[in-house]
Short mmCIF file of C-alpha atoms in Angstrom, two decimals:
data_model
loop_
_atom_site.label_atom_id
_atom_site.label_comp_id
_atom_site.label_asym_id
_atom_site.label_seq_id
_atom_site.Cartn_x
_atom_site.Cartn_y
_atom_site.Cartn_z
CA MET A 229 -74.69 -76.22 -10.18
CA THR A 230 -74.41 -76.29 -13.96
CA LEU A 231 -71.39 -74.64 -15.50
CA GLN A 232 -71.32 -72.91 -18.84
CA VAL A 233 -68.87 -74.35 -21.35
CA GLY A 234 -67.01 -72.00 -23.67
CA ASP A 235 -65.15 -72.65 -26.88
CA ALA A 236 -63.92 -76.19 -27.45
CA HIS A 237 -60.43 -77.10 -26.31
CA PRO A 238 -58.11 -77.55 -29.35
CA ALA A 239 -57.58 -81.23 -28.55
CA LEU A 240 -61.33 -81.78 -28.83
CA SER A 241 -61.65 -79.85 -32.06
CA ALA A 242 -59.36 -82.18 -33.98
CA PRO A 243 -60.80 -84.26 -36.86
CA VAL A 244 -60.88 -87.36 -34.65
CA VAL A 245 -64.04 -86.09 -32.92
CA ALA A 246 -65.86 -85.23 -36.13
CA GLY A 247 -67.76 -88.56 -36.35
CA ILE A 248 -71.11 -87.85 -34.77
CA THR A 249 -71.05 -84.22 -35.85
CA ARG A 250 -71.91 -85.57 -39.31
CA LEU A 251 -75.27 -86.74 -37.96
CA SER A 252 -78.34 -84.55 -37.85
CA ALA A 253 -79.87 -83.90 -34.45
CA ALA A 254 -82.65 -86.42 -35.16
CA ASP A 255 -80.18 -89.08 -36.30
CA THR A 256 -78.14 -88.57 -33.13
CA VAL A 257 -81.27 -89.32 -31.08
CA ARG A 258 -81.91 -92.35 -33.27
CA ALA A 259 -78.34 -93.59 -32.84
CA ARG A 260 -78.60 -93.45 -29.06
CA LEU A 261 -81.94 -95.22 -28.89
CA GLU A 262 -81.03 -97.77 -31.58
CA LEU A 263 -77.84 -98.73 -29.75
CA ALA A 264 -79.74 -99.20 -26.50
CA ILE A 265 -82.21 -101.49 -28.27
CA GLU A 266 -79.54 -103.42 -30.21
CA LEU A 267 -77.49 -104.01 -27.04
CA GLY A 268 -80.48 -105.15 -25.01
CA LEU A 269 -80.41 -102.16 -22.66
CA MET A 270 -84.01 -101.46 -23.66
CA THR A 271 -86.20 -104.55 -23.88
CA ASP A 272 -89.08 -105.56 -26.13
CA GLY A 273 -92.28 -103.83 -25.11
CA GLU A 274 -90.50 -101.35 -22.83
CA ARG A 275 -92.12 -97.95 -22.71
CA LEU A 276 -89.84 -95.04 -23.51
CA PRO A 277 -89.88 -91.99 -21.22
CA PRO A 278 -92.10 -89.07 -22.23
CA GLU A 279 -90.84 -87.14 -25.26
CA PRO A 280 -90.13 -83.91 -23.30
CA ASP A 281 -87.97 -85.88 -20.87
CA ILE A 282 -86.00 -87.46 -23.72
CA ALA A 283 -85.51 -84.04 -25.28
CA ALA A 284 -84.20 -82.56 -22.03
CA ALA A 285 -81.88 -85.48 -21.32
CA LEU A 286 -80.38 -85.48 -24.81
CA ASP A 287 -80.30 -81.67 -25.08
CA VAL A 288 -82.39 -81.48 -28.25
CA SER A 289 -85.72 -79.98 -29.15
CA LEU A 290 -89.03 -81.77 -28.69
CA ALA A 291 -89.57 -81.61 -32.46
CA THR A 292 -86.24 -83.41 -32.98
CA VAL A 293 -87.27 -86.23 -30.65
CA ARG A 294 -90.59 -86.59 -32.42
CA ARG A 295 -88.91 -86.80 -35.83
CA ALA A 296 -86.50 -89.42 -34.56
CA LEU A 297 -89.21 -91.56 -32.96
CA GLN A 298 -91.45 -91.34 -36.00
CA SER A 299 -88.65 -92.52 -38.31
CA MET A 300 -87.92 -95.39 -35.92
CA ALA A 301 -91.62 -96.28 -35.91
CA ASP A 302 -91.64 -96.24 -39.72
CA GLU A 303 -88.84 -98.85 -39.70
CA GLY A 304 -90.43 -101.04 -37.04
CA LEU A 305 -88.04 -100.35 -34.19
CA VAL A 306 -90.68 -98.78 -31.96
CA VAL A 307 -94.46 -98.75 -31.77
CA ARG A 308 -96.38 -95.55 -31.07
CA ARG A 309 -99.81 -95.76 -29.42
CA ARG A 310 -102.35 -93.06 -28.73
CA GLY A 311 -104.64 -92.64 -25.76
CA ARG A 312 -104.30 -92.60 -22.00
CA ALA A 313 -102.20 -95.80 -22.02
CA GLY A 314 -100.33 -94.70 -25.09
CA GLY A 315 -96.76 -93.70 -25.68
CA THR A 316 -93.76 -95.06 -27.53
CA PHE A 317 -92.68 -98.66 -26.92
CA VAL A 318 -89.79 -100.82 -28.09
CA ALA A 319 -91.27 -103.04 -30.78
CA PRO A 320 -92.12 -106.52 -29.42
CA GLY A 321 -91.13 -109.81 -30.97
CA GLY A 322 -87.54 -108.90 -31.77
CA ILE A 323 -88.41 -106.66 -34.71
CA ARG A 324 -85.15 -105.07 -35.79
CA VAL A 325 -83.82 -103.31 -38.83
CA THR A 326 -80.76 -104.62 -40.62
CA SER A 327 -77.67 -102.88 -39.33
CA GLY A 328 -75.29 -101.34 -41.82
CA PRO A 329 -72.57 -98.75 -42.26
CA ASP A 330 -75.07 -96.03 -43.14
CA ARG A 331 -77.15 -96.36 -40.00
CA PRO A 332 -76.85 -93.66 -37.30
CA SER A 333 -75.77 -96.26 -34.73
CA ALA A 334 -72.87 -97.27 -36.98
CA THR A 335 -71.46 -93.75 -36.73
CA PHE A 336 -71.40 -94.05 -32.94
CA ARG A 337 -69.64 -97.41 -33.19
CA ALA A 338 -67.06 -95.97 -35.58
CA ASP A 339 -66.14 -93.42 -32.90
CA ALA A 340 -65.13 -96.11 -30.37
CA ALA A 341 -61.48 -94.98 -30.23
CA GLU A 342 -62.56 -91.40 -29.52
CA VAL A 343 -64.91 -92.54 -26.76
CA ARG A 344 -62.09 -94.47 -25.10
CA ARG A 345 -59.78 -91.47 -25.39
CA LEU A 346 -62.34 -89.24 -23.67
CA ILE A 347 -62.85 -91.82 -20.91
CA ASP A 348 -59.12 -91.82 -20.15
CA LEU A 349 -58.92 -88.01 -20.20
CA ARG A 350 -61.91 -87.75 -17.90
CA ALA A 351 -60.45 -90.32 -15.48
CA LEU A 352 -57.24 -88.32 -15.19
CA ALA A 353 -59.13 -85.09 -14.62
CA GLU A 354 -61.61 -86.45 -12.06
CA ASP A 355 -58.81 -88.16 -10.14
CA ALA A 356 -57.07 -84.81 -9.60
CA LEU A 357 -60.19 -82.69 -9.14
CA SER A 358 -61.72 -85.05 -6.58
CA ALA A 359 -58.49 -85.12 -4.57
CA ALA A 360 -58.49 -81.32 -4.53
CA ALA A 361 -62.20 -81.19 -3.62
CA ALA A 362 -61.52 -83.33 -0.56
CA GLN A 363 -59.50 -80.43 0.81
CA ALA A 364 -61.31 -77.43 -0.66
CA ALA A 365 -65.04 -78.28 -0.65
CA THR A 366 -67.19 -76.28 1.75
CA ASP A 367 -69.86 -77.88 3.91
CA ALA A 368 -72.50 -76.21 1.75
CA GLU A 369 -70.97 -77.73 -1.40
CA LEU A 370 -70.86 -81.17 0.22
CA ASP A 371 -74.51 -80.85 1.28
CA ALA A 372 -75.42 -79.87 -2.28
CA LEU A 373 -73.61 -82.95 -3.62
CA ALA A 374 -75.49 -85.17 -1.18
CA ALA A 375 -78.78 -83.64 -2.35
CA ILE A 376 -77.91 -84.44 -5.98
CA VAL A 377 -77.14 -88.05 -4.99
CA ALA A 378 -80.58 -88.26 -3.36
CA GLU A 379 -82.21 -86.79 -6.46
CA ALA A 380 -80.49 -89.34 -8.69
CA ALA A 381 -81.52 -92.17 -6.35
CA ALA A 382 -85.15 -91.10 -6.76
CA ALA A 383 -84.98 -91.02 -10.57
CA THR A 384 -87.30 -93.53 -12.23
CA ASP A 385 -85.58 -93.73 -15.61
CA TRP A 386 -82.42 -92.71 -17.47
CA THR A 387 -83.67 -89.25 -18.39
CA GLY A 388 -83.95 -87.97 -14.84
CA PHE A 389 -80.76 -89.70 -13.79
CA HIS A 390 -78.69 -88.23 -16.62
CA SER A 391 -79.49 -84.66 -15.57
CA ALA A 392 -78.52 -85.36 -11.96
CA ASP A 393 -75.37 -87.21 -13.01
CA GLN A 394 -74.14 -84.26 -15.05
CA ARG A 395 -74.74 -81.79 -12.23
CA PHE A 396 -73.01 -84.08 -9.73
CA HIS A 397 -69.78 -84.36 -11.68
CA GLU A 398 -69.70 -80.68 -12.57
CA SER A 399 -70.28 -79.80 -8.92
CA VAL A 400 -67.47 -82.06 -7.67
CA ALA A 401 -65.12 -80.38 -10.13
CA ALA A 402 -66.27 -76.91 -9.08
CA ALA A 403 -65.74 -77.81 -5.40
CA SER A 404 -62.07 -78.46 -6.16
CA GLY A 405 -61.47 -74.71 -6.32
CA LEU A 406 -59.29 -75.26 -9.40
CA ASP A 407 -61.09 -72.77 -11.62
CA TRP A 408 -58.28 -72.85 -14.19
CA ALA A 409 -59.01 -76.55 -14.85
CA MET A 410 -62.76 -76.24 -15.29
CA HIS A 411 -62.79 -75.25 -18.96
CA THR A 412 -60.81 -78.27 -20.13
CA TYR A 413 -62.61 -80.64 -17.76
CA CYS A 414 -66.06 -79.56 -18.93
CA ASP A 415 -65.01 -79.93 -22.57
CA VAL A 416 -64.01 -83.53 -21.88
CA LEU A 417 -67.10 -84.30 -19.78
CA HIS A 418 -69.54 -82.88 -22.30
CA GLY A 419 -67.63 -84.48 -25.16
CA LEU A 420 -68.19 -87.86 -23.54
CA TYR A 421 -71.82 -87.13 -22.69
CA ARG A 422 -72.47 -86.73 -26.40
CA TYR A 423 -72.09 -90.52 -26.59
CA PHE A 424 -74.47 -91.24 -23.71
CA ILE A 425 -77.15 -93.86 -24.50
CA PRO A 426 -80.08 -95.05 -22.33
CA TYR A 427 -79.31 -97.60 -19.60
CA PRO A 428 -81.59 -99.55 -17.23
CA ILE A 429 -82.28 -97.61 -14.07
CA ASP A 430 -80.94 -100.45 -11.87
CA TYR A 431 -77.51 -100.07 -13.46
CA LEU A 432 -77.63 -96.30 -13.07
CA ARG A 433 -78.53 -96.62 -9.40
CA GLN A 434 -75.42 -98.72 -8.87
CA SER A 435 -73.40 -95.93 -10.45
CA ASN A 436 -75.08 -93.49 -8.07
CA ARG A 437 -73.98 -95.55 -5.07
CA GLU A 438 -70.44 -94.79 -6.17
CA HIS A 439 -71.39 -91.11 -6.16
CA ALA A 440 -72.47 -91.52 -2.53
CA GLN A 441 -69.15 -93.18 -1.67
CA LEU A 442 -67.31 -90.25 -3.23
CA VAL A 443 -69.29 -87.75 -1.14
CA GLU A 444 -68.44 -89.72 2.01
CA ALA A 445 -64.73 -89.60 1.11
CA LEU A 446 -64.95 -85.86 0.49
CA ARG A 447 -66.60 -85.34 3.89
CA ARG A 448 -63.76 -87.26 5.54
CA ARG A 449 -61.28 -85.01 3.70
CA ASP A 450 -59.69 -88.20 2.38
CA SER A 451 -58.00 -87.12 -0.85
CA ARG A 452 -56.55 -90.53 -1.61
CA ALA A 453 -59.88 -92.33 -1.30
CA ALA A 454 -61.73 -89.62 -3.23
CA SER A 455 -59.29 -89.74 -6.14
CA GLU A 456 -59.40 -93.55 -6.26
CA ILE A 457 -63.20 -93.69 -6.18
CA ALA A 458 -63.51 -91.04 -8.89
CA ARG A 459 -60.86 -92.59 -11.12
CA ASN A 460 -62.31 -96.11 -10.92
CA HIS A 461 -65.84 -94.77 -11.39
CA VAL A 462 -64.81 -93.30 -14.75
CA LEU A 463 -62.46 -96.07 -15.92
CA THR A 464 -65.31 -98.57 -15.50
CA LEU A 465 -66.90 -96.86 -18.51
CA HIS A 466 -64.45 -98.77 -20.71
CA GLN A 467 -66.53 -101.87 -19.91
CA THR A 468 -69.97 -100.38 -19.32
CA MET A 469 -70.38 -97.81 -22.08
CA TYR A 470 -71.56 -99.19 -25.41
CA VAL A 471 -67.96 -99.52 -26.63
CA GLY A 472 -67.30 -102.18 -23.97
CA LEU A 473 -70.51 -104.19 -24.17
CA PRO A 474 -70.82 -107.42 -26.20
CA GLN A 475 -71.97 -106.48 -29.66
CA PRO A 476 -74.83 -108.27 -31.48
CA ALA A 477 -73.69 -111.33 -33.43
CA SER A 478 -74.74 -109.69 -36.71
CA GLU A 479 -72.24 -106.93 -36.09
#
């Protein structure tokens, strides 16, 4: 289930969140991919997912993805090859551009305080919503959550996983029955997703195992366990999102 998000909550419309809104759509794609490369989440020679998949995962047009990848290829960050075995690959041999304050990735780094604020807000919200879902979720809703967990487990890269991850968290919140809380929760969730960058699928699968644990707690109608699992799942982002990872020495 994917919920529609309305106007932004006032707290999310404040100037503090204006950082990445200064970037064009193509530069936002670049920032996400550059950060993943700089932080070693994408390795030399690694093949990027197909362009349509990247576009869907990052909620941008295919043309935007192509512009971003072409500009990265022009600077030596990625290599684009034609033919049956072609595609876009992280440039081998450690080819990197010099980082600087004007690079798209620098804008993401400058928003670190905002990312941490959104993580804390999301942890508070998911704690309460998961506790409520343990009491209110129907069997059909729990079965739907389990199906999303299975879909995420079958994902082969970050693009497919990201779509399933979003639907899982929105569906847990919806199962709480607290319709009055959904608007603010979705604003926070989608605000944080704007800072999502690619991660190795093995890491994402570990995150999905926590999703499975949450579904088990919901089936047991264990509000305390559900709230704890959900809260810790989100608070871990302080260490695992790009704001918590060791930064390159040049930074």
